[in-house]
Amino acid sequence: MNIIITISITAFIVLYAGLFKANKALLPLTVIGLLTALGFTFSAWNVNAVHFGMMQTDNFALAFSGICIVGTLLIFLLTQNYFHAKSDNIAEYYTLILFALAGMIMMVSYKNMAMLFVGLEIMSVSLYILAGIRKKDFASNEASLKYFLMGAFSTGFLLFGITLIYGATGSFDLDKIQAYLVNNSQTISPIFYPGVILMMIGLSFKVGAAPFHFWTPDVYEGSPSLITTFMSTVVKTAGFAAFLRLFADAFAPLHDFWVAPLMVIVCLTLFIGNVTALFQKNFKRMLAYSSISHAGYLLFSLIVLTKNSGNNVLVYAAAYTFASIIAFAVLILVKQKTGSDSFESFNGLAKRNPFIALCLTVAMLSLAGIPLTAGFIGKYLMFLNVMTEYKTLLVAFAILNALVGFYYYFRVIVAMWFKDGAETELSAPAQYKVVLLVSVAITLVLGIYPAIILNLI
Amino acid sequence: MEQLLLLIFLPLVGAIITAFTGKSAKIVSTVFSVASLVLALVVAGNFIPDASTQFEVNLPWIADLGINFHAGIDGISLLVVLLTNLLVPIIILSSYNHEYKNPAAFYALILFMQTGLLLVFTALDAFLFYIGWEAALIPIYFICAIWGGKDRIRINMKFFVYTIAGSLFMLMGIIYLYLQNPAHNFNIQAFYALNLDSAQQGWIFWAFFIAFAIKMPIFPFHTWQPDTYTAAPAQGTMLLSGIMLKMGIYGVIRWLLPIVPAGVHDWGQLAIILSIIGIVYASLIAFTQKDAKRLVAYSSIAHVGLISAGIFAFNQQGMQGAMVQMLSHGINVVGLFFVLDIIFSRVKTNRIEELGGIAKVAPQLALTFLIIVLGTVALPGTNGFIGEFLLLLGVYNYGIWAAAIAGLTIIFGAVYMLRMYQNVMLGETNSLTITFTDIKGTEKLVLYTICALIIVLGVYPKPVLHLTEASVQHLLEQVNQKLNTVN
């Protein structure tokens, strides 16, 4: 609870600071606010409090809140020279991102489906505005409109699903829904089933899983890169936490029913994400499609529910988030310099700035799932998870997709190290260096010694 | 135990230090590689040649997932560890006539790869083995793709995806074994003790075998190899052929045979047939090669085919032959590629028809090259003879038809290797080779060392045989015993 309050208050303070044109104070204020929120996350560890029957800050919620806050913090550090060059009203960006974060904290800690809806909407509405924040840019406008229409549509699915489930069980509360399923396992109301499917569709929209992924590439490409970073990392993590809380918890007794459609979603997501990413000529669009494919791996944790499902998602989401932040940070730098986000603009980056190239290489190796990086541990846990029920065909299919992944992740490595490009200097501002170093350190530490994060939840 | 940790991680420390040295990277990496050779010799000196696993280290690593840093050395491991730590300094010294751009990264990657290789060769935990397996791949990919020759990007991508495809399926097999293991860990002894039925063993066999077959490579998984060897920088080719392919052979001996003996029993014949097809096929293609580097690449496929046939023949002779031949092949092939690299660095070509008469202007090179070629074609008195003789004996004990075909190709091998030698070194000098200068400095040091090893091991192979004998026998007994309980 303290976490949400802190973040919301920070958002308002930042908004007022902007009103008084105290632009230099914005970042320090935000950082202080977020660090305080992070402090509350730690202090609430192992307490497992329920707030007004609406939210439950168990370790699951806190761990995901922690990742979201740290991710947001890193993204804020990337705003150096970014928004300042683009607009006067930077306080609004800060505020909107903070509001979105507050929504996400609700999404990862809800105990009541009404809260899920409220959190999701707080987050989504902020994001609709953020996607279109460059009001004179055509692509940004298109992204915003697409995102809004698709988002509103998917919210409709979600709400309809919530309604049907309420109709069947008479409650929004996750525990009561689960109790209903356990107690009436033979006489579950027929409207409960479509409710589950509709919610699955609604949430699949939000996390960008195929075949409900159509909005992602355009929105990711059109939005300002920093907002894309936010959407494809932190927002996605929160979406998966929400997905998991609902399906691995409340709907777990019906696992046999919803695993089949989920399997279809997983296979389509893996296949479409990977194969389409292969054909992209643009790094940013490639990352958008790769984020779809990662959604597929993340959903592995729901195919076989074990006591580790939540933790597996946590590890995978952390690995994916930090690697993506590196990728987008470098993308922003390269784009500022060359004006393009195609693969060619990365040519010869290793000569121009070996440090940046090395960081991006680690990120790509992690996304591809090479050992000694966090991405490998994430993939390994996902494979291990489904192998516990010996779903070898699914793993074999995922391996084939991972092989496709090597091709496109290595394309940027090839461009950076093996090709020659313009010899212009490319330097990273201090805050970028901090973000890159922190993210690389997390990626490697989780890859080499993942024991520190394995038993969190 | 401290010795083993030092042995594994000294190259890694060296890699990190080398990465920050800039111009003096050559010297620093040489110091570290020689130090690790000395360390390996010390370990070998302290090793008691029986069947036991020594210098064992078992530290918890990722306890929740049953993963331990569990490593140790028995006779079989020690042999490949020695080979690795012997060849790395040789390979680094062989690079002294090159000026690679960004040398710090180049030498750091070689040393980093060495740690990966040592992990593979000492791991007693399947997860650790897998980590080492990949940790050896990443550096060599970068070495070949950054410092390689024409079309290196496409060729190395193929190599990388091939290898990693194999290893991912192996990972699937490892996860399966882990889940079957009631103790839920990756301990190799627990894997040995598993009771899997023959259907399970069959598919695990394939999951592992494909990974190893790609690495060696065995026909029909070899298509990445000639291009990769040709396009790689000389040191990359030496690392790939001298040490890296031993990972596949070692994997078969350490993991495949003892864990799924019934799978080997069911599918081993197919593996032998593939190996022998590989021998014949690679020999025939080697005949037609116009580029000496490609010729050696194909001859390597033929040699590895014989080693793998010897292992799958599954008897004492074949297995011991494989041991000796792993060592000999590593030394000889590195020598061959080094000679070709010397030639290439002087006349900028390895095309056989453009060369000739080098022996007249460079007698020392001609002599050392001859010794290496004779070692490769297994002349009695050289190291190649002992290995191939034992391997053929092993294959003969398995089936006379197999030995006949495999033996025939040794004759082929002699023909194409000697013909290559003749065309490159003998005859009249031409405009290209007239200005050829003889070997000097580190070139001399490396080539004479290699020649000395070829002759010493050829005349007196007993230390090597003695080193591995007990471990090989133990392995065979263990597998036969397990096979009897399954059937």
PDB file of N, CA, C and O in Angstrom, chain B residues 66 178 180-185 190:
ATOM      1  N   GLY B  66      19.684 -28.210  -7.914  1.00  0.00           N
ATOM      2  CA  GLY B  66      20.508 -29.415  -7.892  1.00  0.00           C
ATOM      3  C   GLY B  66      21.772 -29.301  -8.711  1.00  0.00           C
ATOM      4  O   GLY B  66      22.284 -30.304  -9.201  1.00  0.00           O
ATOM      5  N   TYR B 178      17.839 -35.424 -15.544  1.00  0.00           N
ATOM      6  CA  TYR B 178      17.716 -34.781 -14.235  1.00  0.00           C
ATOM      7  C   TYR B 178      16.368 -35.114 -13.601  1.00  0.00           C
ATOM      8  O   TYR B 178      16.265 -35.426 -12.417  1.00  0.00           O
ATOM      9  N   GLN B 180      14.497 -37.669 -14.262  1.00  0.00           N
ATOM     10  CA  GLN B 180      14.431 -39.094 -13.949  1.00  0.00           C
ATOM     11  C   GLN B 180      15.201 -39.440 -12.691  1.00  0.00           C
ATOM     12  O   GLN B 180      14.913 -40.430 -12.030  1.00  0.00           O
ATOM     13  N   ASN B 181      16.197 -38.611 -12.395  1.00  0.00           N
ATOM     14  CA  ASN B 181      17.063 -38.891 -11.262  1.00  0.00           C
ATOM     15  C   ASN B 181      16.314 -38.583  -9.968  1.00  0.00           C
ATOM     16  O   ASN B 181      15.923 -37.448  -9.727  1.00  0.00           O
ATOM     17  N   PRO B 182      16.092 -39.584  -9.119  1.00  0.00           N
ATOM     18  CA  PRO B 182      15.301 -39.328  -7.902  1.00  0.00           C
ATOM     19  C   PRO B 182      15.946 -38.296  -6.983  1.00  0.00           C
ATOM     20  O   PRO B 182      15.247 -37.604  -6.258  1.00  0.00           O
ATOM     21  N   ALA B 183      17.276 -38.181  -7.039  1.00  0.00           N
ATOM     22  CA  ALA B 183      17.935 -37.198  -6.173  1.00  0.00           C
ATOM     23  C   ALA B 183      17.823 -35.785  -6.734  1.00  0.00           C
ATOM     24  O   ALA B 183      18.205 -34.824  -6.076  1.00  0.00           O
ATOM     25  N   HIS B 184      17.298 -35.639  -7.944  1.00  0.00           N
ATOM     26  CA  HIS B 184      17.160 -34.337  -8.600  1.00  0.00           C
ATOM     27  C   HIS B 184      18.449 -33.533  -8.571  1.00  0.00           C
ATOM     28  O   HIS B 184      18.494 -32.430  -8.039  1.00  0.00           O
ATOM     29  N   ASN B 185      19.486 -34.132  -9.096  1.00  0.00           N
ATOM     30  CA  ASN B 185      20.686 -33.351  -9.348  1.00  0.00           C
ATOM     31  C   ASN B 185      21.318 -33.825 -10.646  1.00  0.00           C
ATOM     32  O   ASN B 185      20.772 -34.696 -11.333  1.00  0.00           O
ATOM     33  N   ALA B 190      25.026 -40.369 -10.487  1.00  0.00           N
ATOM     34  CA  ALA B 190      23.591 -40.629 -10.393  1.00  0.00           C
ATOM     35  C   ALA B 190      23.022 -40.926 -11.778  1.00  0.00           C
ATOM     36  O   ALA B 190      22.141 -41.776 -11.933  1.00  0.00           O
TER      37      ALA B 190
END
